[in-house]
Amino acid sequence: MNFSYLTDPAHWDPSNPGSIPNLILSHLGYTALALLIGAVIALPVGLYIGHTGKGSFIAINAGNAGRSLPTLGLLMLMVTLLGLGLLPVLIALTVLVIPPILTSAYAGMRNLDHRVVDAARGMGMRPWQVLTRVELPMALPIMLSGFRNAALQVVATATVAAAVGLGGLGRLLIDGLAVNDYSRVLAGAIVVAALAVLVDLFLALIQRLIVSPGLKGS
Amino acid sequence: MITFEDVVKVYPGGATAVDHLSLELPTGKITVLVGPSGCGKTTSLRMINRMVDPTSGRILIDGRDVTQQDAAQLRRGIGYVIQHAGLFPHRTVLDNVATVPVLLGKTRREARTAALGLLERVGLTADFAKRYPAQLGGGQQQRVGVARALAADPPIMLMDEPFSAVDPVVRAQLHAEFLRLQQDLGKTIAMVTHDIDEAIKLGDHVAVLRTGGRLAQFATPRELLAAPADDFVASFVGRDRGLRSLSFDSAAELPVRPVDGIELDDAGRPVGLPGVFTKDDSLRVVTDLVISSPGGVAVRVGPDGAADGLVSHHDLADYLASRRS
Amino acid sequence: MIQYLTNNHEIVWQALQEHLYLALLPILFGFAISLPLGYLAVRFSWLYHPLINTFGVLYSIPSLALFVFLPVILGTKVLSPVNVVVALTVYTVALLARTVADGLRSVDPVVVQAATAMGYRRTRRLIDVELPIALPVVLAGLRVATVSNISLVSVGSLIGIGGLGQLFTRGFQLFYLEPILVGIILSVVLAAIADLIIVLVQRAVTPWTRAA
């Protein structure tokens, strides 16, 4: 193993579709798309369950169930069922981001300090105002940590998804392994690890910016 | 006897918690350390069992410097009760009480048997033995805390705000039981509170500390009320200290006038009056009766409950005035 | 699916055994490493944040990347099962050391003080008081680590070591649904059983959490 693949300038040339920058971009693209679709589905459900307490059982167990699903099995199942292509992979990725987002949205709403919500109502806020001005901002830290987990999950699974034909950084690992080009494998491992760490740091930064400093203690 | 010899505690960072404190806590008595927050009362207490070590000066228990003793051994011989009881949530009430005897090498079985007896002593039935602390109310937890501190029968007990986390009704109950228990046991007790009324009610001696960790006055409750050492103590003791000091004065010497003009039953007992007093009551009780009774008179009764004298507010005022001169 | 199982029960059985061992060995190692590490992070508070941040970074590295990166550090062969075991141990430690630290930090300081004041020395206090009280938090972390380890093992099949994951790759190559379904179901059931066992152990050893 050596770093020659990583240090070869040709592999960093953006005009080459298989170059590292392009793989990073497509990797980020799949990740963002799956997170977006997953959030659109899971956030409202999690918030609703957390707010009303109806269906808590689902929300509590979704996290564990999602964690126990083998990602590779799910990917290969989808592709075997629906054929090669972006759609089956995207479905699998989305299925994986839903549990952490849903569970954390639920937990964020459940763990609210009820005295504060009560005080908000007592001051004359309407339900919508209570939700948007008090409950959501207070639930944000837990919700965002769930979102960060989901993001890590997709970045990792999108790597694995190269095994079922998806683009992205996983290609370096899978193709490298297939032809015993360990320099390429190593390059893939390093770049995808760095990407995962950076995505997490980026989300941590966002969390820092949008969570009220008053809630930092928790 | 617990002796503080010129004890100073300066915390890292420079805050002086205790400033040249010299104090003697007599054996078998309750000494209460009282003062506003930041007066070093808790630090002083915690230096006795070496939870905190002094910066300079010495603390002696029966003449032996505590810092010369192994901290853990020392602590096993000193009972410790704190505000929220600090019970172990993962152990049953019985095993909480058995803690120190087990640490001292007793078998679990022996310790549990002894613990059962202690639970009874602090007013808890045997049903509580198998419960966990989370299943108890605040007052019950505090009782378990006291039982746990008593388990190894230590001669000394340290109590840090032991009664301040419970509601006033429960607190009054705990006070009464605590005093009864102390009458039986005669422990050397050091107690910390911020509540001057509690200090006066429970203490044989009261040490008033001021912010910055200096001793303002060390006296019996009675002396404290009658003769506060300075303005700080006077204001801390409160404006109605004159009235409160009457609770230390017996009504035995209070002159009465013959019973006249009130309704009596066949046995000579007053009828329809809210309250009466006896020679054993304090002047504070009499004062309260005189103020609150409709006719402005308090009725004294003998041991048989028969009325044997009256006191009007003029009589009371004259008596109080004559005492002062 | 029944047909598939009867025809291939030996392969499936072997994959299952391998899966269990690849998932649970790291749990044992990870737990043994996490206890002292978590304790140190609490005992020396300056260690807490560096340690937690390091684990956060390790935890965020995708498993496939770690599987193929470890040989560089360990000098193992790329296709060695040691890589999978070490990688999963790293994840377990990254998760559990933090849980142990947070569990110990969650112990009410008043209770620790009370224990000290009653004459506990540090080590016995840790064993008798702090660890038992931290146990529910630690076991909750252990559940998460166990369940995710069991599902992560199959990724190893991409480098030829993956327990039930081998059923996935086989089914995928042959475009044959049965082995994939059997693999998913067995993996999920395995995780559920492991989870249940920890829950039962937890109920048995922490009876006080159900009081109140």
Coordinates of C-alpha atoms in Angstrom, one line a residue, chain C residues 54-212:
Chain C
T54 CA -11.2 11.8 19.4
F55 CA -13.9 9.2 19.8
G56 CA -16.3 11.4 17.9
V57 CA -13.9 11.5 15.0
L58 CA -13.2 7.8 15.1
Y59 CA -16.9 7.0 15.2
S60 CA -17.6 9.1 12.2
I61 CA -15.2 7.2 9.9
P62 CA -17.3 4.9 7.6
S63 CA -16.8 1.2 8.4
L64 CA -15.7 0.2 4.9
A65 CA -13.0 2.9 5.0
L66 CA -11.8 1.7 8.4
F67 CA -11.8 -2.0 7.4
V68 CA -9.4 -1.3 4.5
F69 CA -7.4 1.4 6.3
L70 CA -6.5 -0.7 9.4
P71 CA -4.1 -3.0 7.5
V72 CA -1.9 0.0 6.9
I73 CA -1.7 0.7 10.7
L74 CA -1.8 -2.9 11.9
G75 CA 0.3 -4.6 9.2
T76 CA -2.5 -7.2 8.7
K77 CA -3.6 -8.6 5.4
V78 CA -6.5 -6.6 3.8
L79 CA -8.7 -9.7 3.9
S80 CA -7.9 -10.6 7.5
P81 CA -10.9 -10.9 10.0
V82 CA -8.7 -9.1 12.5
N83 CA -9.4 -5.9 10.6
V84 CA -13.2 -6.3 11.2
V85 CA -12.7 -7.2 14.8
V86 CA -10.4 -4.2 15.5
A87 CA -12.6 -1.8 13.5
L88 CA -15.7 -2.8 15.4
T89 CA -13.8 -2.6 18.7
V90 CA -12.8 0.9 17.8
Y91 CA -16.5 1.8 17.2
T92 CA -17.5 0.1 20.4
V93 CA -14.9 2.0 22.5
A94 CA -15.8 5.3 20.7
L95 CA -19.4 4.8 21.9
L96 CA -19.0 3.1 25.2
A97 CA -16.1 5.1 26.7
R98 CA -18.2 8.2 26.4
T99 CA -21.2 6.4 27.8
V100 CA -19.2 5.2 30.8
A101 CA -17.9 8.7 31.3
D102 CA -21.4 10.2 31.0
G103 CA -22.8 7.6 33.3
L104 CA -20.2 8.3 36.0
R105 CA -20.7 12.0 35.6
S106 CA -24.5 11.5 36.0
V107 CA -24.0 10.2 39.5
D108 CA -25.4 12.8 41.9
P109 CA -22.4 14.5 43.5
V110 CA -24.4 14.7 46.7
V111 CA -24.5 10.9 46.8
V112 CA -20.7 10.6 46.1
Q113 CA -20.1 13.1 48.9
A114 CA -22.3 11.2 51.3
A115 CA -20.3 8.0 50.4
T116 CA -17.0 9.8 51.0
A117 CA -18.3 11.2 54.3
M118 CA -19.3 7.7 55.4
G119 CA -15.7 6.6 55.0
Y120 CA -15.5 5.0 51.6
R121 CA -12.1 5.1 50.0
R122 CA -11.9 5.9 46.3
T123 CA -11.7 2.4 44.8
R124 CA -14.4 0.8 46.9
R125 CA -16.6 3.9 46.3
L126 CA -16.2 3.4 42.6
I127 CA -17.2 -0.2 42.7
D128 CA -19.9 -0.1 45.4
V129 CA -21.5 3.3 44.6
E130 CA -20.6 5.1 41.4
L131 CA -20.5 2.2 38.9
P132 CA -23.8 0.6 40.0
I133 CA -25.5 4.0 39.8
A134 CA -24.0 4.6 36.3
L135 CA -25.0 1.1 35.2
P136 CA -28.3 2.0 33.5
V137 CA -26.6 4.6 31.3
V138 CA -23.7 2.2 30.5
L139 CA -26.0 -0.6 29.6
A140 CA -28.1 1.6 27.4
G141 CA -24.8 2.4 25.6
L142 CA -24.0 -1.3 25.4
R143 CA -27.3 -2.0 23.7
V144 CA -26.7 0.6 21.0
A145 CA -23.1 -0.7 20.5
T146 CA -24.2 -4.3 20.3
V147 CA -27.1 -3.7 17.9
S148 CA -25.0 -1.6 15.6
N149 CA -22.1 -4.0 15.7
I150 CA -24.3 -6.8 14.6
S151 CA -25.6 -4.9 11.6
L152 CA -22.2 -3.5 10.7
V153 CA -20.5 -6.9 10.5
S154 CA -22.1 -7.6 7.1
V155 CA -20.2 -4.7 5.5
G156 CA -17.1 -6.9 6.0
S157 CA -18.4 -9.2 3.3
L158 CA -17.2 -6.6 0.8
I159 CA -13.7 -7.5 1.9
G160 CA -14.5 -11.2 2.1
I161 CA -15.3 -11.4 5.8
G162 CA -18.8 -10.8 6.8
G163 CA -20.8 -13.5 8.4
L164 CA -24.3 -13.2 7.2
G165 CA -23.1 -10.5 4.8
Q166 CA -21.8 -13.2 2.6
L167 CA -25.4 -14.2 2.0
F168 CA -26.1 -10.7 0.7
T169 CA -23.1 -10.7 -1.7
R170 CA -24.0 -14.2 -2.9
G171 CA -27.6 -13.3 -3.5
F172 CA -26.7 -10.0 -5.2
Q173 CA -24.2 -11.7 -7.6
L174 CA -26.8 -14.3 -8.5
F175 CA -29.7 -11.9 -8.6
Y176 CA -31.4 -14.2 -6.2
L177 CA -33.6 -12.7 -3.4
E178 CA -33.8 -15.6 -0.9
P179 CA -30.3 -15.4 0.6
I180 CA -30.5 -11.7 1.0
L181 CA -33.9 -11.9 2.8
V182 CA -32.6 -14.7 5.0
G183 CA -29.5 -12.7 5.8
I184 CA -31.4 -9.6 6.7
I185 CA -34.0 -11.4 8.8
L186 CA -31.3 -13.4 10.7
S187 CA -29.2 -10.3 11.3
V188 CA -32.2 -8.3 12.6
V189 CA -33.4 -11.2 14.8
L190 CA -29.9 -11.7 16.1
A191 CA -29.7 -8.0 17.0
A192 CA -33.1 -8.2 18.7
I193 CA -32.2 -11.2 20.7
A194 CA -28.9 -9.6 21.9
D195 CA -30.8 -6.5 22.7
L196 CA -33.4 -8.4 24.7
I197 CA -30.7 -10.3 26.6
I198 CA -29.1 -7.0 27.7
V199 CA -32.5 -5.6 28.7
L200 CA -33.2 -8.6 30.8
V201 CA -29.8 -8.4 32.4
Q202 CA -30.4 -4.8 33.1
R203 CA -33.7 -5.5 34.7
A204 CA -32.1 -8.1 36.9
V205 CA -29.1 -6.0 38.0
T206 CA -30.7 -2.6 38.4
P207 CA -34.0 -3.2 40.2
W208 CA -34.0 0.3 41.7
T209 CA -34.6 1.9 38.3
R210 CA -38.1 0.5 38.3
A211 CA -38.9 1.8 41.8
A212 CA -40.7 5.1 42.3

